[in-house]
Short mmCIF file of C-alpha atoms in Angstrom, two decimals:
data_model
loop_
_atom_site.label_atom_id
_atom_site.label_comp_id
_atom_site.label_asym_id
_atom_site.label_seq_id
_atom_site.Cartn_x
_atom_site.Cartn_y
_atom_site.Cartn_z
CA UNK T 1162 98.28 39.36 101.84
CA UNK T 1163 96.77 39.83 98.23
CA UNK T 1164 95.46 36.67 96.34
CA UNK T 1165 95.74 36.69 92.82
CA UNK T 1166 93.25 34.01 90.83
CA UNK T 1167 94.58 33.20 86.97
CA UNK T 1168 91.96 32.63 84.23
CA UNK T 1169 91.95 31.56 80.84
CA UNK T 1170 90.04 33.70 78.38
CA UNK T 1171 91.48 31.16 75.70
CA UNK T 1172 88.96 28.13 75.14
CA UNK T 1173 92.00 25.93 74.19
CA UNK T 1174 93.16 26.47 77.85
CA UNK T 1175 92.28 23.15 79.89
CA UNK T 1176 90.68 24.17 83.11
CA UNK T 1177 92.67 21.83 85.02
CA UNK T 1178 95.80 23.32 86.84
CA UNK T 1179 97.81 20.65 86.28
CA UNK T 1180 97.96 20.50 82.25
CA UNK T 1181 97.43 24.64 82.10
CA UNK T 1182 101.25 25.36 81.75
CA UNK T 1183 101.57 22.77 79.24
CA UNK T 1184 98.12 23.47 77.16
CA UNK T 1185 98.21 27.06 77.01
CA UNK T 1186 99.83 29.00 74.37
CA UNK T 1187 102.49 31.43 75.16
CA UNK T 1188 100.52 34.30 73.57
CA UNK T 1189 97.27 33.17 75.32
CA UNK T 1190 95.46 35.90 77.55
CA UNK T 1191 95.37 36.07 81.58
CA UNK T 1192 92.77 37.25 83.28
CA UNK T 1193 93.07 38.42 86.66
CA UNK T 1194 90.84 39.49 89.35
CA UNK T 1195 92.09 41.20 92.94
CA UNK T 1196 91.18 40.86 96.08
CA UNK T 1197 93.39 43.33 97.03
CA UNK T 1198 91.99 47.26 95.43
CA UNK T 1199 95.50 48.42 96.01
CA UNK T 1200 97.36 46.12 93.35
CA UNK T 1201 94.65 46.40 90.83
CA UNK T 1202 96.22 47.29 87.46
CA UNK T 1203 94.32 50.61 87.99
CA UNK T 1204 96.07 51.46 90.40
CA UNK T 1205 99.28 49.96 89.78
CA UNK T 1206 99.37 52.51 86.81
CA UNK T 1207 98.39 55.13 88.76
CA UNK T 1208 100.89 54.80 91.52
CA UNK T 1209 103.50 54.30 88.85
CA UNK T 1210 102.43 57.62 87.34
CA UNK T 1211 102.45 59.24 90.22
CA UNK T 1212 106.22 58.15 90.90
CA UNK T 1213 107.31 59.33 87.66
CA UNK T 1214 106.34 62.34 88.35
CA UNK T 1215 107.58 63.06 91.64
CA UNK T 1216 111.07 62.01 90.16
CA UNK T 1217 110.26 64.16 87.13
CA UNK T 1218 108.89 67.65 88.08
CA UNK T 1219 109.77 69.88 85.33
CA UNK T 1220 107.19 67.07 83.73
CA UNK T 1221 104.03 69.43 85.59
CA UNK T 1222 105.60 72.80 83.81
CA UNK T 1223 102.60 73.47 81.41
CA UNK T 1224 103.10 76.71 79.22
CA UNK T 1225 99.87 78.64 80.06
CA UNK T 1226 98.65 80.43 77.09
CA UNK T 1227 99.31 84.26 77.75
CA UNK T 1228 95.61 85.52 78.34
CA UNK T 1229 95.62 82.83 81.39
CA UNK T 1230 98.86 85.00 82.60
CA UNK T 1231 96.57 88.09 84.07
CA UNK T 1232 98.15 89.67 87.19
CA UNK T 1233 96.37 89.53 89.94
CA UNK T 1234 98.01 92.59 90.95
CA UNK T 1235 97.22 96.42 91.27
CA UNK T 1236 97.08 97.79 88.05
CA UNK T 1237 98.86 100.78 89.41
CA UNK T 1238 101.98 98.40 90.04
CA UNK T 1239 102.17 98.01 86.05
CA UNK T 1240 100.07 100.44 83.76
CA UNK T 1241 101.40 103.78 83.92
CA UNK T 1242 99.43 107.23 84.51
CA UNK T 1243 96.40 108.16 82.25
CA UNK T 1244 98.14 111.66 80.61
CA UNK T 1245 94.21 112.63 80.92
CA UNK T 1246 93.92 112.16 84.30
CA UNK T 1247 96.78 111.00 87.16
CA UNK T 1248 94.58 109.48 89.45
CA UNK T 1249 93.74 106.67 86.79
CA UNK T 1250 96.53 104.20 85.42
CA UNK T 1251 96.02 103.54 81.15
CA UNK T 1252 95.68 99.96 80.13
CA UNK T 1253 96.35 99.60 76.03
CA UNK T 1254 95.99 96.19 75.18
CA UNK T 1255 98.36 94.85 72.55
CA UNK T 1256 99.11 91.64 70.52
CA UNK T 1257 100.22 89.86 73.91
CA UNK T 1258 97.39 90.62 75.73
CA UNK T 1259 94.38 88.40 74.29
CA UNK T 1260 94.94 85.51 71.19
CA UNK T 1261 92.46 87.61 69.35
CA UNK T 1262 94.74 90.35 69.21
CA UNK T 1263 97.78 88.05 67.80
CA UNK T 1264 95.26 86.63 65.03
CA UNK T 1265 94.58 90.17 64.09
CA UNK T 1266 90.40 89.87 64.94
CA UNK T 1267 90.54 92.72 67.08
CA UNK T 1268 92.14 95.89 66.64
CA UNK T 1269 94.09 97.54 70.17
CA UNK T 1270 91.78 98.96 72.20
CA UNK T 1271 92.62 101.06 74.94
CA UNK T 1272 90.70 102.59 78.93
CA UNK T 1273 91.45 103.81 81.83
CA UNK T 1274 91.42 102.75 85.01
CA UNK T 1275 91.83 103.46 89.14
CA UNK T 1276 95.27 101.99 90.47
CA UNK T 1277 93.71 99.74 92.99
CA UNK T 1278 92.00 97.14 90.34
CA UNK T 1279 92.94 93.79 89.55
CA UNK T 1280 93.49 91.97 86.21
CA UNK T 1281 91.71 88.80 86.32
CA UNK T 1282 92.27 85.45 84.83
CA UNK T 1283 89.56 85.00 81.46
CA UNK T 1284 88.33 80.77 81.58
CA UNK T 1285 89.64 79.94 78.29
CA UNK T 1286 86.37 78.61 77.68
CA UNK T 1287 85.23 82.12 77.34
CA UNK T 1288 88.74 83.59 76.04
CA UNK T 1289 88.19 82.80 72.58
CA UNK T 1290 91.88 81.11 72.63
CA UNK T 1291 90.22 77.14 71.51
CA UNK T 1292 88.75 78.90 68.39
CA UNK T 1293 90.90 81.64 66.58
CA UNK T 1294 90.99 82.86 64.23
CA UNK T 1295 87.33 82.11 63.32
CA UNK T 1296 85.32 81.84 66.42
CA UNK T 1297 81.91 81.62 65.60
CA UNK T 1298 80.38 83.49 69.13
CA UNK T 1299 81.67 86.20 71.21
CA UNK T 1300 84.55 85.60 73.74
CA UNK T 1301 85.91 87.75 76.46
CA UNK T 1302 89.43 89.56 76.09
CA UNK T 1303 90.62 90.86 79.08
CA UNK T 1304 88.93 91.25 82.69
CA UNK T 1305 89.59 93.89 85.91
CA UNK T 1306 87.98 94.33 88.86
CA UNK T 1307 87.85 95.79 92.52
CA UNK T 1308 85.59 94.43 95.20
CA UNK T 1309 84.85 97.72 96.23
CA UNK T 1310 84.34 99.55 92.91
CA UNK T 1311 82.96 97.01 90.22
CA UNK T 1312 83.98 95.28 87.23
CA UNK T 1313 84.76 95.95 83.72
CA UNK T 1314 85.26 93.46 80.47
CA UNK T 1315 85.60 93.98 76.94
CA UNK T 1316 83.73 91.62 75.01
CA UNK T 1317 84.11 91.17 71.06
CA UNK T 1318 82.18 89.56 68.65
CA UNK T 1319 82.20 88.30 65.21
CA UNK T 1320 81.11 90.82 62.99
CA UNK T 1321 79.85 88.37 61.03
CA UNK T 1322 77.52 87.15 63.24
CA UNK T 1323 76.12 90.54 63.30
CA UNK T 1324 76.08 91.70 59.39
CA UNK T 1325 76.69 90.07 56.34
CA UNK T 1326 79.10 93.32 55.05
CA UNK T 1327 82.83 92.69 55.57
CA UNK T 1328 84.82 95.32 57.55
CA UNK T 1329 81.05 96.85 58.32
CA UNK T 1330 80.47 100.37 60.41
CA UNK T 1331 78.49 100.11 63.71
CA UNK T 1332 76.36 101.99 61.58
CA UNK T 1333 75.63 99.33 58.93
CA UNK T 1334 74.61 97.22 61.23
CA UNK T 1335 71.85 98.97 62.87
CA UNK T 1336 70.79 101.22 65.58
CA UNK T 1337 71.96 101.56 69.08
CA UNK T 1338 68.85 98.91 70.24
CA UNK T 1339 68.92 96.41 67.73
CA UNK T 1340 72.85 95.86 68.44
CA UNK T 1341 72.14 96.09 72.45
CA UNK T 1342 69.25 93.14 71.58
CA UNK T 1343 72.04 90.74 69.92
CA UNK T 1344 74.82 91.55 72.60
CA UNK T 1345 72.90 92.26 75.73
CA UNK T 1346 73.05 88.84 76.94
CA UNK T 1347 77.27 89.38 77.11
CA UNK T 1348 76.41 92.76 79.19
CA UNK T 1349 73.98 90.81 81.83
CA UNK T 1350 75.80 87.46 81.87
CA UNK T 1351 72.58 85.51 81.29
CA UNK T 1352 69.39 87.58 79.75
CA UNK T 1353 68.26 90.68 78.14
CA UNK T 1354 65.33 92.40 78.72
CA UNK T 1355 64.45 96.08 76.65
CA UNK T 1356 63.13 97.10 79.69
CA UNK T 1357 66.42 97.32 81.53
CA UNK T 1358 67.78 99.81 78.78
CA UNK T 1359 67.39 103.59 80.64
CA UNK T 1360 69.68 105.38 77.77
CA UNK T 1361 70.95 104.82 74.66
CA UNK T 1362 73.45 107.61 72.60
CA UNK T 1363 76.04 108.14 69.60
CA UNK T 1364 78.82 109.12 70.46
CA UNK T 1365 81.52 110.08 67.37
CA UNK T 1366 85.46 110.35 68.39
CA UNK T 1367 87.40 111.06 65.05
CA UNK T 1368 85.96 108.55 62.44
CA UNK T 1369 84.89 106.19 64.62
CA UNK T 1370 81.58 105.80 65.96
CA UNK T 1371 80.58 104.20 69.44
CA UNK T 1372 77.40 103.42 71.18
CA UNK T 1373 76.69 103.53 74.88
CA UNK T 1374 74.61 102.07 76.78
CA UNK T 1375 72.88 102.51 80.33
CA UNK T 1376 70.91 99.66 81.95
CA UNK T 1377 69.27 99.03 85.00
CA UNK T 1378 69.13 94.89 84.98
CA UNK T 1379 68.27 93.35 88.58
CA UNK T 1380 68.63 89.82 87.55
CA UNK T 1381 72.13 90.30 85.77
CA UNK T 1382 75.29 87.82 87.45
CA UNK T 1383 77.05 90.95 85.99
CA UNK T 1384 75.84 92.82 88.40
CA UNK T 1385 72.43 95.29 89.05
CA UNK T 1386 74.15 98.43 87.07
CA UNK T 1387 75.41 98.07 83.97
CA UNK T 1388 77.18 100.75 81.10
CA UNK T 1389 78.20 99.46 78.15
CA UNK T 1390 79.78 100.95 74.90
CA UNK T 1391 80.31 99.49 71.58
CA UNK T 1392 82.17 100.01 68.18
CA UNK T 1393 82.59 97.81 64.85
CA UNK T 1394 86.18 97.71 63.57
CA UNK T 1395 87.78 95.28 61.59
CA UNK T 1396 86.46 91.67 61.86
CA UNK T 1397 84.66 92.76 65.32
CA UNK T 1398 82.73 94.74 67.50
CA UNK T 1399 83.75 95.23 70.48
CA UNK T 1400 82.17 95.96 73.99
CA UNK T 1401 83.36 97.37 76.34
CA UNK T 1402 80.63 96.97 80.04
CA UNK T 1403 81.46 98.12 83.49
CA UNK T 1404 79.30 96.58 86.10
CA UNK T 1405 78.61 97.05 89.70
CA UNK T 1406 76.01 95.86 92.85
CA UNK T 1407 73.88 98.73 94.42
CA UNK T 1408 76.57 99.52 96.98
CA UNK T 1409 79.48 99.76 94.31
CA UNK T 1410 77.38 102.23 91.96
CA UNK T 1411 76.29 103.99 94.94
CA UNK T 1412 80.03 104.65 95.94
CA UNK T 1413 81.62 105.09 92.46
CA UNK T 1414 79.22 105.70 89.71
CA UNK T 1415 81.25 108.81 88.32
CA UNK T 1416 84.59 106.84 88.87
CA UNK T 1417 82.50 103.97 86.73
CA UNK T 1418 81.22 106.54 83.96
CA UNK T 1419 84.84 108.22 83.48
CA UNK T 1420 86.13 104.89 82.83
CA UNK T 1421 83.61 104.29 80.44
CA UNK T 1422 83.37 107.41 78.36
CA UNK T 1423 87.42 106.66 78.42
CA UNK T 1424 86.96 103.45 76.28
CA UNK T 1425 88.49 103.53 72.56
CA UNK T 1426 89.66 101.40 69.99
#
């Protein structure tokens, strides 16, 4: 059995037992220390928490903010046919998709890709959600992947933290390497290196101009292959990088190049 020892933090308490009822006032503080772990107040509140909530389950019902809501799916089970090409599925991302998209940071961007990938969930830490509409570093908006394949991302940034000129070309804010050299670290996942650039090109659909990007980088977590392509529209660039390990690139580079060059916003 628990014992339970009473103190007085009150110096108008008397120490004695036998005049503490009558010394004390009503309002004065106990003190009280447990022998037994189990009925601390601690834990008390805990297991009364825990009660409460087994009676009350529609209490754990959290409303996940819709980026977390990926489907870990295949895409082919949702996205219909590319009109370009049937053996891809089209994925045009709209104001539901990403919270950048509902503040109106990023304009809908659009790619293809094979059937068998998977949407994946984006941490929100890196989602961008905890700081639109003015986020002051680049966040990821959506995620797919196949273990097999690789693994694409589109990444946007601030376009302020690229150029001072609102609603700025690509163009305006420099060439193809001195935009790789601020984003490459959101290609690699960690650090960029000029070395690991092989190619860099223009590429001009309608009025909108893209760069593209391919890098060899052996110490990326994105992976040892990396293509990349990137626009300026609106408040943002975007990025769009497909990665993949030796095997994957060995396997599907041309798969991972079509869904590349199919990237648009």
């Amino acid at each position: 059995m628990a014992t339970v020892t009473l103190s007085s933090s009150s110096p108008m308490c008397s120490s004695s037992s036998s005049t503490r009822s009558s010394s004390c006032p009503k309002n004065t503080r106990i003190k009280a220390s447990y022998s037994d772990p189990a009925l601390s107040p601690l834990s008390l509140r805990r297991r009364e928490l825990l009660k409460g909530l087994a009676l009350s389950p529609l209490s754990l019902t959290l409303e996940a903010p819709p980026h977390a809501l990926a489907r870990e799916i295949e895409v082919g089970s949702f996205l219909p046919p590319s009109p370009s090409d049937p053996k891809f599925v089209i994925f045009k991302a709209s104001t539901k998709d990403t919270p950048a998209l509902r503040a109106g940071n990023v304009q809908p961007y659009q790619f293809i890709l094979p059937p068998t990938w998977k949407q994946t969930r984006v941490a929100n830490i890196l989602s961008g959600n905890y700081c639109q509409p003015k986020c002051a570093e680049p966040w990821v908006e959506v995620k797919f992947e196949d273990e097999k394949q690789g693994k694409v991302q589109v990444v946007a940034s601030p376009l302020i933290r690229l150029t001072n000129k609102p609603n700025a070309l690509i163009e305006d804010i420099g060439s193809p390497e001195k935009l790789i050299a601020s984003l490459g670290p959101f290609v690699t996942g960690n650090t960029y290196d000029p070395d690991e650039l092989l190619e860099s090109s223009v590429e001009k659909i309608g009025d909108q101009t893209y760069y593209k990007y391919v890098l060899e980088t052996p110490f990326a977590l994105t992976g040892s292959h990396n293509l990349a392509k990137a626009t300026a529209k609106g408040n943002s660039v975007v990025l769009f990088v497909v990665s993949a390990n030796d095997k994957q690139w060995q396997s599907s580079e041309k798969t991972l190049k079509a869904m590349l060059d199919s990237f648009r916003v």
